mmCIF file of C-alpha atoms in Angstrom:
data_model
loop_
_atom_site.group_PDB
_atom_site.id
_atom_site.type_symbol
_atom_site.label_atom_id
_atom_site.label_comp_id
_atom_site.label_asym_id
_atom_site.label_seq_id
_atom_site.Cartn_x
_atom_site.Cartn_y
_atom_site.Cartn_z
ATOM 1 C CA UNK A 39 -42.298 -26.020 125.508
ATOM 2 C CA UNK A 40 -40.422 -25.184 122.556
ATOM 3 C CA UNK A 41 -37.064 -23.888 122.112
ATOM 4 C CA UNK A 42 -35.297 -22.630 118.958
ATOM 5 C CA UNK A 43 -31.936 -23.736 120.221
ATOM 6 C CA UNK A 44 -29.635 -23.380 117.305
ATOM 7 C CA UNK A 45 -31.802 -21.460 114.690
ATOM 8 C CA UNK A 46 -30.191 -18.934 112.540
ATOM 9 C CA UNK A 47 -32.131 -16.353 114.723
ATOM 10 C CA UNK A 48 -31.859 -18.221 118.073
ATOM 11 C CA UNK A 49 -34.387 -17.169 120.600
ATOM 12 C CA UNK A 50 -37.126 -16.516 117.858
ATOM 13 C CA UNK A 51 -39.129 -19.750 118.385
ATOM 14 C CA UNK A 52 -42.035 -19.567 120.885
ATOM 15 C CA UNK A 53 -41.581 -16.589 123.259
ATOM 16 C CA UNK A 54 -44.591 -16.282 125.417
ATOM 17 C CA UNK A 55 -47.634 -14.820 123.428
ATOM 18 C CA UNK A 56 -45.644 -14.304 120.274
ATOM 19 C CA UNK A 57 -46.518 -17.551 118.614
ATOM 20 C CA UNK A 58 -50.210 -17.358 119.826
ATOM 21 C CA UNK A 59 -50.499 -13.657 118.296
ATOM 22 C CA UNK A 60 -49.694 -14.998 114.967
ATOM 23 C CA UNK A 61 -46.247 -13.489 114.508
ATOM 24 C CA UNK A 62 -44.794 -16.658 113.315
ATOM 25 C CA UNK A 63 -46.627 -16.113 110.032
ATOM 26 C CA UNK A 64 -46.171 -12.572 109.913
ATOM 27 C CA UNK A 65 -42.438 -12.974 110.228
ATOM 28 C CA UNK A 66 -42.108 -16.412 108.602
ATOM 29 C CA UNK A 67 -38.609 -16.774 107.088
ATOM 30 C CA UNK A 68 -37.585 -13.264 108.448
ATOM 31 C CA UNK A 69 -35.960 -12.175 111.668
ATOM 32 C CA UNK A 70 -38.585 -12.425 114.437
ATOM 33 C CA UNK A 71 -38.605 -9.565 117.091
ATOM 34 C CA UNK A 72 -36.811 -10.461 120.463
ATOM 35 C CA UNK A 73 -38.945 -10.584 123.433
ATOM 36 C CA UNK A 74 -36.114 -8.884 125.275
ATOM 37 C CA UNK A 75 -36.037 -6.094 122.803
ATOM 38 C CA UNK A 76 -39.960 -6.035 122.995
ATOM 39 C CA UNK A 77 -39.647 -5.253 126.828
ATOM 40 C CA UNK A 78 -36.947 -2.746 126.350
ATOM 41 C CA UNK A 79 -34.272 -4.922 127.646
ATOM 42 C CA UNK A 80 -31.177 -6.275 126.166
ATOM 43 C CA UNK A 81 -31.760 -6.699 122.376
ATOM 44 C CA UNK A 82 -30.529 -9.651 120.398
ATOM 45 C CA UNK A 83 -28.197 -8.942 117.504
ATOM 46 C CA UNK A 84 -29.267 -10.121 113.923
ATOM 47 C CA UNK A 85 -26.840 -13.163 114.322
ATOM 48 C CA UNK A 86 -27.756 -13.782 117.993
ATOM 49 C CA UNK A 87 -24.638 -13.927 120.255
ATOM 50 C CA UNK A 88 -26.009 -16.864 122.164
ATOM 51 C CA UNK A 89 -26.589 -19.062 118.972
ATOM 52 C CA UNK A 90 -23.183 -18.101 117.763
ATOM 53 C CA UNK A 91 -21.434 -18.870 121.018
ATOM 54 C CA UNK A 92 -23.132 -22.478 121.039
ATOM 55 C CA UNK A 93 -22.585 -23.029 117.379
ATOM 56 C CA UNK A 94 -18.911 -22.349 117.658
ATOM 57 C CA UNK A 95 -18.294 -24.482 120.794
ATOM 58 C CA UNK A 96 -20.499 -27.437 120.063
ATOM 59 C CA UNK A 97 -18.112 -29.362 117.966
ATOM 60 C CA UNK A 98 -16.762 -32.580 119.694
ATOM 61 C CA UNK A 99 -19.607 -32.549 122.147
ATOM 62 C CA UNK A 100 -21.799 -35.719 122.794
ATOM 63 C CA UNK A 101 -25.367 -36.358 123.766
ATOM 64 C CA UNK A 102 -24.406 -39.435 125.597
ATOM 65 C CA UNK A 103 -24.912 -37.869 128.952
ATOM 66 C CA UNK A 104 -28.792 -37.558 128.015
ATOM 67 C CA UNK A 105 -28.929 -41.475 127.280
ATOM 68 C CA UNK A 106 -28.453 -41.175 123.676
ATOM 69 C CA UNK A 107 -25.831 -43.450 121.904
ATOM 70 C CA UNK A 108 -24.963 -41.258 118.904
ATOM 71 C CA UNK A 109 -21.685 -40.110 117.507
ATOM 72 C CA UNK A 110 -20.122 -36.869 118.593
ATOM 73 C CA UNK A 111 -21.316 -33.549 116.996
ATOM 74 C CA UNK A 112 -19.142 -32.645 114.243
ATOM 75 C CA UNK A 113 -20.782 -29.314 113.234
ATOM 76 C CA UNK A 114 -23.815 -27.413 113.803
ATOM 77 C CA UNK A 115 -26.032 -27.055 110.458
ATOM 78 C CA UNK A 116 -28.485 -24.382 109.467
ATOM 79 C CA UNK A 117 -32.014 -25.034 110.701
ATOM 80 C CA UNK A 118 -34.127 -22.717 108.495
ATOM 81 C CA UNK A 119 -36.340 -24.920 106.406
ATOM 82 C CA UNK A 120 -38.201 -22.790 103.773
ATOM 83 C CA UNK A 121 -40.674 -25.601 103.082
ATOM 84 C CA UNK A 122 -41.875 -25.766 106.682
ATOM 85 C CA UNK A 123 -45.277 -24.160 107.015
ATOM 86 C CA UNK A 124 -45.252 -20.697 108.485
ATOM 87 C CA UNK A 125 -47.457 -21.611 111.541
ATOM 88 C CA UNK A 126 -44.957 -24.330 112.461
ATOM 89 C CA UNK A 127 -41.925 -23.436 114.811
ATOM 90 C CA UNK A 128 -38.550 -23.542 113.332
ATOM 91 C CA UNK A 129 -36.840 -26.874 114.169
ATOM 92 C CA UNK A 130 -34.705 -26.800 117.266
ATOM 93 C CA UNK A 131 -31.305 -27.827 116.017
ATOM 94 C CA UNK A 132 -29.644 -29.889 113.220
ATOM 95 C CA UNK A 133 -26.141 -31.468 113.728
ATOM 96 C CA UNK A 134 -23.747 -33.031 111.479
ATOM 97 C CA UNK A 135 -22.373 -36.088 113.436
ATOM 98 C CA UNK A 136 -18.954 -37.543 113.152
ATOM 99 C CA UNK A 137 -20.147 -40.661 111.135
ATOM 100 C CA UNK A 138 -21.571 -38.530 108.447
ATOM 101 C CA UNK A 139 -25.107 -38.791 109.500
ATOM 102 C CA UNK A 140 -27.284 -35.828 110.532
ATOM 103 C CA UNK A 141 -29.250 -35.421 113.840
ATOM 104 C CA UNK A 142 -32.334 -33.566 114.098
ATOM 105 C CA UNK A 143 -32.791 -32.794 117.805
ATOM 106 C CA UNK A 144 -36.191 -31.524 119.196
ATOM 107 C CA UNK A 145 -37.029 -30.554 122.848
ATOM 108 C CA UNK A 146 -40.507 -31.170 124.302
ATOM 109 C CA UNK A 147 -42.138 -30.777 127.856
ATOM 110 C CA UNK A 148 -45.201 -32.771 126.775
ATOM 111 C CA UNK A 149 -45.738 -35.784 124.733
ATOM 112 C CA UNK A 150 -48.350 -35.293 121.790
ATOM 113 C CA UNK A 151 -48.956 -37.815 118.946
ATOM 114 C CA UNK A 152 -49.454 -34.970 116.512
ATOM 115 C CA UNK A 153 -45.916 -33.879 117.057
ATOM 116 C CA UNK A 154 -44.772 -36.665 114.954
ATOM 117 C CA UNK A 155 -46.472 -35.119 111.747
ATOM 118 C CA UNK A 156 -44.527 -31.977 112.605
ATOM 119 C CA UNK A 157 -41.199 -34.183 112.821
ATOM 120 C CA UNK A 158 -42.102 -35.645 109.477
ATOM 121 C CA UNK A 159 -42.621 -32.028 107.967
ATOM 122 C CA UNK A 160 -39.095 -31.315 109.399
ATOM 123 C CA UNK A 161 -37.535 -34.249 107.819
ATOM 124 C CA UNK A 162 -39.150 -33.839 104.506
ATOM 125 C CA UNK A 163 -37.972 -30.062 104.697
ATOM 126 C CA UNK A 164 -34.461 -30.962 105.350
ATOM 127 C CA UNK A 165 -34.426 -33.605 102.393
ATOM 128 C CA UNK A 166 -35.953 -30.941 100.228
ATOM 129 C CA UNK A 167 -33.096 -28.545 101.034
ATOM 130 C CA UNK A 168 -30.421 -30.944 100.294
ATOM 131 C CA UNK A 169 -32.143 -31.629 96.950
ATOM 132 C CA UNK A 170 -32.350 -27.900 96.079
ATOM 133 C CA UNK A 171 -28.564 -27.808 96.850
ATOM 134 C CA UNK A 172 -28.123 -30.675 94.459
ATOM 135 C CA UNK A 173 -26.749 -32.753 97.306
ATOM 136 C CA UNK A 174 -27.270 -36.242 98.587
ATOM 137 C CA UNK A 175 -29.323 -36.163 101.915
ATOM 138 C CA UNK A 176 -27.620 -37.970 104.698
ATOM 139 C CA UNK A 177 -29.257 -40.457 107.076
ATOM 140 C CA UNK A 178 -30.970 -38.435 109.448
ATOM 141 C CA UNK A 179 -31.654 -39.284 113.177
ATOM 142 C CA UNK A 180 -34.779 -37.881 114.734
ATOM 143 C CA UNK A 181 -34.149 -37.262 118.303
ATOM 144 C CA UNK A 182 -36.538 -35.856 120.815
ATOM 145 C CA UNK A 183 -35.278 -34.969 124.382
ATOM 146 C CA UNK A 184 -38.141 -34.853 126.896
ATOM 147 C CA UNK A 185 -38.013 -32.591 130.094
ATOM 148 C CA UNK A 186 -38.110 -34.165 133.471
ATOM 149 C CA UNK A 187 -41.936 -34.280 133.701
ATOM 150 C CA UNK A 188 -42.059 -36.905 130.923
ATOM 151 C CA UNK A 189 -41.355 -40.473 131.582
ATOM 152 C CA UNK A 190 -40.429 -43.184 129.043
ATOM 153 C CA UNK A 191 -43.852 -45.042 129.538
ATOM 154 C CA UNK A 192 -45.768 -42.310 128.376
ATOM 155 C CA UNK A 193 -43.990 -42.088 124.938
ATOM 156 C CA UNK A 194 -44.201 -44.063 121.770
ATOM 157 C CA UNK A 195 -40.972 -43.672 119.603
ATOM 158 C CA UNK A 196 -42.627 -44.669 116.343
ATOM 159 C CA UNK A 197 -44.873 -43.099 113.755
ATOM 160 C CA UNK A 198 -46.005 -45.644 111.146
ATOM 161 C CA UNK A 199 -48.518 -44.969 108.435
ATOM 162 C CA UNK A 200 -47.546 -47.690 106.166
ATOM 163 C CA UNK A 201 -45.803 -45.958 103.420
ATOM 164 C CA UNK A 202 -43.944 -43.645 105.850
ATOM 165 C CA UNK A 203 -42.353 -44.671 108.980
ATOM 166 C CA UNK A 204 -40.631 -42.311 111.423
ATOM 167 C CA UNK A 205 -38.361 -43.739 114.135
ATOM 168 C CA UNK A 206 -37.735 -41.633 116.978
ATOM 169 C CA UNK A 207 -34.684 -41.754 119.413
ATOM 170 C CA UNK A 208 -35.921 -40.331 122.542
ATOM 171 C CA UNK A 209 -34.199 -39.199 125.549
ATOM 172 C CA UNK A 210 -35.706 -38.723 128.979
ATOM 173 C CA UNK A 211 -34.205 -36.067 131.338
ATOM 174 C CA UNK A 212 -36.361 -37.540 134.135
ATOM 175 C CA UNK A 213 -34.107 -40.509 134.145
ATOM 176 C CA UNK A 214 -31.054 -38.174 135.036
ATOM 177 C CA UNK A 215 -29.946 -37.919 138.800
ATOM 178 C CA UNK A 216 -30.607 -34.216 138.801
ATOM 179 C CA UNK A 217 -29.682 -33.582 142.395
ATOM 180 C CA UNK A 218 -26.483 -35.521 142.140
ATOM 181 C CA UNK A 219 -25.570 -33.921 138.906
ATOM 182 C CA UNK A 220 -26.070 -30.630 140.530
ATOM 183 C CA UNK A 221 -23.945 -31.422 143.507
ATOM 184 C CA UNK A 222 -21.138 -32.658 141.453
ATOM 185 C CA UNK A 223 -21.076 -29.621 139.270
ATOM 186 C CA UNK A 224 -21.188 -27.351 142.221
ATOM 187 C CA UNK A 225 -18.168 -29.090 143.883
ATOM 188 C CA UNK A 226 -16.062 -28.770 140.847
ATOM 189 C CA UNK A 227 -16.932 -25.230 140.224
ATOM 190 C CA UNK A 228 -16.238 -24.286 143.772
ATOM 191 C CA UNK A 229 -12.918 -25.815 143.514
ATOM 192 C CA UNK A 230 -12.117 -24.025 140.303
ATOM 193 C CA UNK A 231 -11.807 -27.407 138.477
ATOM 194 C CA UNK A 232 -12.200 -27.350 134.622
ATOM 195 C CA UNK A 233 -15.275 -29.057 133.317
ATOM 196 C CA UNK A 234 -15.094 -31.868 130.675
ATOM 197 C CA UNK A 235 -17.490 -31.982 127.751
ATOM 198 C CA UNK A 236 -19.974 -34.392 129.376
ATOM 199 C CA UNK A 237 -20.241 -31.989 132.428
ATOM 200 C CA UNK A 238 -20.763 -29.044 130.209
ATOM 201 C CA UNK A 239 -23.516 -30.869 128.433
ATOM 202 C CA UNK A 240 -25.113 -31.712 131.928
ATOM 203 C CA UNK A 241 -24.703 -27.962 132.981
ATOM 204 C CA UNK A 242 -26.788 -26.772 129.972
ATOM 205 C CA UNK A 243 -29.674 -29.156 130.267
ATOM 206 C CA UNK A 244 -29.672 -29.576 134.060
ATOM 207 C CA UNK A 245 -32.537 -27.138 134.861
ATOM 208 C CA UNK A 246 -34.842 -28.895 132.619
ATOM 209 C CA UNK A 247 -34.321 -32.394 134.293
ATOM 210 C CA UNK A 248 -36.376 -31.332 137.173
ATOM 211 C CA UNK A 249 -40.011 -32.485 137.436
ATOM 212 C CA UNK A 250 -41.912 -29.628 139.115
ATOM 213 C CA UNK A 251 -42.321 -26.341 137.063
ATOM 214 C CA UNK A 252 -41.517 -24.014 140.135
ATOM 215 C CA UNK A 253 -38.507 -26.256 140.947
ATOM 216 C CA UNK A 254 -37.211 -25.868 137.255
ATOM 217 C CA UNK A 255 -37.392 -22.085 137.521
ATOM 218 C CA UNK A 256 -35.594 -21.978 140.867
ATOM 219 C CA UNK A 257 -32.852 -24.405 139.445
ATOM 220 C CA UNK A 258 -32.491 -22.124 136.477
ATOM 221 C CA UNK A 259 -31.552 -19.321 138.716
ATOM 222 C CA UNK A 260 -29.235 -21.526 140.818
ATOM 223 C CA UNK A 261 -27.544 -22.965 137.683
ATOM 224 C CA UNK A 262 -27.134 -19.601 136.230
ATOM 225 C CA UNK A 263 -25.419 -18.283 139.524
ATOM 226 C CA UNK A 264 -23.180 -21.488 139.514
ATOM 227 C CA UNK A 265 -22.375 -21.047 135.849
ATOM 228 C CA UNK A 266 -21.204 -17.535 136.272
ATOM 229 C CA UNK A 267 -18.780 -18.737 138.901
ATOM 230 C CA UNK A 268 -17.025 -20.896 136.110
ATOM 231 C CA UNK A 269 -13.279 -19.673 135.798
ATOM 232 C CA UNK A 270 -12.670 -20.698 132.340
ATOM 233 C CA UNK A 271 -14.221 -17.968 130.115
ATOM 234 C CA UNK A 272 -15.132 -20.254 127.168
ATOM 235 C CA UNK A 273 -16.822 -22.699 129.457
ATOM 236 C CA UNK A 274 -18.706 -20.031 131.297
ATOM 237 C CA UNK A 275 -19.869 -18.627 128.186
ATOM 238 C CA UNK A 276 -21.023 -21.927 126.609
ATOM 239 C CA UNK A 277 -22.792 -22.896 129.946
ATOM 240 C CA UNK A 278 -24.648 -19.516 130.352
ATOM 241 C CA UNK A 279 -25.632 -19.604 126.561
ATOM 242 C CA UNK A 280 -26.795 -23.145 126.577
ATOM 243 C CA UNK A 281 -28.892 -22.293 129.846
ATOM 244 C CA UNK A 282 -30.363 -19.294 128.379
ATOM 245 C CA UNK A 283 -31.324 -21.163 125.003
ATOM 246 C CA UNK A 284 -32.539 -24.256 126.400
ATOM 247 C CA UNK A 285 -34.817 -22.706 129.129
ATOM 248 C CA UNK A 286 -35.928 -19.839 127.004
ATOM 249 C CA UNK A 287 -39.686 -20.482 127.816
ATOM 250 C CA UNK A 288 -39.139 -20.751 131.449
ATOM 251 C CA UNK A 289 -36.369 -18.518 132.436
ATOM 252 C CA UNK A 290 -37.724 -15.087 133.958
ATOM 253 C CA UNK A 291 -36.594 -11.717 132.510
ATOM 254 C CA UNK A 292 -34.175 -10.722 135.332
ATOM 255 C CA UNK A 293 -32.222 -14.043 135.172
ATOM 256 C CA UNK A 294 -32.153 -13.815 131.202
ATOM 257 C CA UNK A 295 -30.825 -10.172 131.242
ATOM 258 C CA UNK A 296 -28.327 -11.188 133.986
ATOM 259 C CA UNK A 297 -26.923 -13.708 131.500
ATOM 260 C CA UNK A 298 -27.084 -11.234 128.609
ATOM 261 C CA UNK A 299 -24.922 -8.797 130.528
ATOM 262 C CA UNK A 300 -22.391 -11.435 131.415
ATOM 263 C CA UNK A 301 -22.343 -12.676 127.950
ATOM 264 C CA UNK A 302 -21.945 -9.089 126.571
ATOM 265 C CA UNK A 303 -19.136 -8.522 128.927
ATOM 266 C CA UNK A 304 -17.300 -11.723 128.053
ATOM 267 C CA UNK A 305 -18.019 -11.253 124.377
ATOM 268 C CA UNK A 306 -16.386 -7.758 124.543
ATOM 269 C CA UNK A 307 -13.300 -9.522 126.260
ATOM 270 C CA UNK A 308 -13.321 -12.219 123.535
ATOM 271 C CA UNK A 309 -13.604 -9.572 120.770
ATOM 272 C CA UNK A 310 -10.707 -7.648 122.259
ATOM 273 C CA UNK A 311 -8.528 -10.816 122.567
ATOM 274 C CA UNK A 312 -9.249 -11.671 118.896
ATOM 275 C CA UNK A 313 -8.425 -8.155 118.099
ATOM 276 C CA UNK A 314 -5.170 -8.412 119.695
ATOM 277 C CA UNK A 315 -4.636 -11.765 118.160
ATOM 278 C CA UNK A 316 -5.354 -10.321 114.701
ATOM 279 C CA UNK A 317 -3.135 -7.411 115.123
ATOM 280 C CA UNK A 318 -0.227 -9.692 116.403
ATOM 281 C CA UNK A 319 -0.772 -11.958 113.344
ATOM 282 C CA UNK A 320 -0.944 -8.963 111.089
ATOM 283 C CA UNK A 321 2.400 -7.551 112.474
ATOM 284 C CA UNK A 322 4.095 -10.994 112.173
ATOM 285 C CA UNK A 323 2.796 -11.238 108.449
ATOM 286 C CA UNK A 324 4.028 -7.605 107.890
ATOM 287 C CA UNK A 325 7.581 -8.443 109.350
ATOM 288 C CA UNK A 326 7.625 -11.754 107.377
ATOM 289 C CA UNK A 327 6.817 -9.805 104.112
ATOM 290 C CA UNK A 328 9.303 -7.193 104.846
ATOM 291 C CA UNK A 329 11.950 -9.782 105.490
ATOM 292 C CA UNK A 330 11.107 -11.788 102.395
ATOM 293 C CA UNK A 331 11.184 -8.465 100.387
ATOM 294 C CA UNK A 332 14.537 -7.487 101.874
ATOM 295 C CA UNK A 333 15.948 -11.098 101.052
ATOM 296 C CA UNK A 334 14.549 -10.713 97.464
ATOM 297 C CA UNK A 335 15.992 -7.230 97.101
ATOM 298 C CA UNK A 336 19.474 -8.585 98.316
ATOM 299 C CA UNK A 337 19.286 -11.406 95.809
ATOM 300 C CA UNK A 338 18.415 -9.043 93.008
ATOM 301 C CA UNK A 339 21.374 -6.783 93.988
ATOM 302 C CA UNK A 340 23.648 -9.744 94.120
ATOM 303 C CA UNK A 341 22.469 -10.881 90.812
ATOM 304 C CA UNK A 342 22.778 -7.503 89.267
ATOM 305 C CA UNK A 343 26.239 -7.125 90.693
ATOM 306 C CA UNK A 344 27.294 -10.365 89.272
ATOM 307 C CA UNK A 345 25.730 -9.530 85.939
ATOM 308 C CA UNK A 346 27.587 -6.207 85.957
ATOM 309 C CA UNK A 347 30.771 -8.030 86.953
ATOM 310 C CA UNK A 348 30.346 -10.535 84.160
ATOM 311 C CA UNK A 349 29.755 -7.801 81.639
ATOM 312 C CA UNK A 350 32.958 -5.983 82.830
ATOM 313 C CA UNK A 351 34.970 -9.355 82.484
ATOM 314 C CA UNK A 352 33.668 -9.737 78.932
ATOM 315 C CA UNK A 353 35.006 -6.309 78.136
ATOM 316 C CA UNK A 354 38.318 -7.108 79.691
ATOM 317 C CA UNK A 355 38.533 -10.241 77.529
ATOM 318 C CA UNK A 356 37.899 -8.305 74.463
ATOM 319 C CA UNK A 357 40.321 -5.716 75.207
ATOM 320 C CA UNK A 358 43.132 -8.340 76.073
ATOM 321 C CA UNK A 359 42.402 -9.911 72.641
ATOM 322 C CA UNK A 360 42.859 -6.705 70.912
ATOM 323 C CA UNK A 361 46.174 -6.263 72.798
ATOM 324 C CA UNK A 362 45.293 -3.353 75.137
ATOM 325 C CA UNK A 363 47.758 -2.777 77.633
ATOM 326 C CA UNK A 364 46.785 -3.671 81.331
ATOM 327 C CA UNK A 365 47.081 -0.080 82.577
ATOM 328 C CA UNK A 366 44.845 1.159 79.671
ATOM 329 C CA UNK A 367 42.247 -1.773 80.474
ATOM 330 C CA UNK A 368 42.187 -1.062 84.177
ATOM 331 C CA UNK A 369 41.635 2.678 83.386
ATOM 332 C CA UNK A 370 38.612 1.781 81.164
ATOM 333 C CA UNK A 371 37.230 -0.924 83.140
ATOM 334 C CA UNK A 372 37.474 0.424 86.671
ATOM 335 C CA UNK A 373 35.884 -2.357 88.394
ATOM 336 C CA UNK A 374 38.915 -4.622 87.439
ATOM 337 C CA UNK A 375 42.279 -4.093 89.124
ATOM 338 C CA UNK A 376 45.745 -4.475 87.447
ATOM 339 C CA UNK A 377 45.816 -7.930 89.345
ATOM 340 C CA UNK A 378 42.284 -8.925 88.106
ATOM 341 C CA UNK A 379 43.260 -8.148 84.546
ATOM 342 C CA UNK A 380 46.446 -10.128 84.744
ATOM 343 C CA UNK A 381 44.540 -12.988 86.153
ATOM 344 C CA UNK A 382 42.129 -12.994 83.265
ATOM 345 C CA UNK A 383 45.121 -12.719 80.683
ATOM 346 C CA UNK A 384 46.716 -15.751 82.200
ATOM 347 C CA UNK A 385 43.416 -17.588 81.996
ATOM 348 C CA UNK A 386 43.074 -16.853 78.266
ATOM 349 C CA UNK A 387 46.676 -17.777 77.679
ATOM 350 C CA UNK A 388 46.233 -21.153 79.317
ATOM 351 C CA UNK A 389 43.014 -21.790 77.610
ATOM 352 C CA UNK A 390 44.758 -21.224 74.103
#
């Protein structure tokens, strides 16, 4: 089972028969058709909403709940690697971690030794991309998360061919207390309590932690129903988007479409909230600009008034020095009163 979790075009990895029919080669490097769109259901956008929601909300999250001791996620990086061969699936997701390293995370429901060659291709592809961008490639962690039907004893975490050695950091969902986690999350959601980041990470991976295939499918439906009850809108969206993306090979069309409808409704709400926020910010900025313009106008008027007053004063001084009488000076320079002119006359006399 492969899932293109945070690909630039999420949901375009291995959807049913698409990969088997060779569409990967046909659409390599381009936008692949959505399985939902192909069935006449809810279509994916060019920049898939699910991927966008996850990417925007994954910062600060940690994989510790899956048994991985790595730093928190700082950012989601693009996963399109041009050098990866067309017949290989796009890598699942690539993260920048808080310590400056990068984490390539893959999800598997079976262990195959040949997958390690695929991981090596991914790693060299990432290194090549950094080289083309004239950037130093960070230290890369190769993380593989195995679903509930794979146990630690079945897996070798190293690929060593002499000149090249790849060290995996595996996580095993079979080691999670699936039933206990589900009961805990159910209790919190039913009490309308907010979930912390670790609980959200448990939420989105929970269905894959069950061992039996049919049980996993049923838990997907149950987890979706539970996630739909989360009161916090952003947490609800993150959980639903995560479940849909992580379980894309197992989820049935009806459940997937149910999530899509919820997503679109909530996304519409978010867009409206963002619109109102933008309008409010624009109005605030407009008022600030108007206030600044008015202040500048008043300053300019005050400056012009002062300059005019100063020019009139200089005219009064010249007329006094030419022995113009006060009455005539006041008539000519109307902005200066008789008292103003007399005050200037005294200043000149004192100065001389």
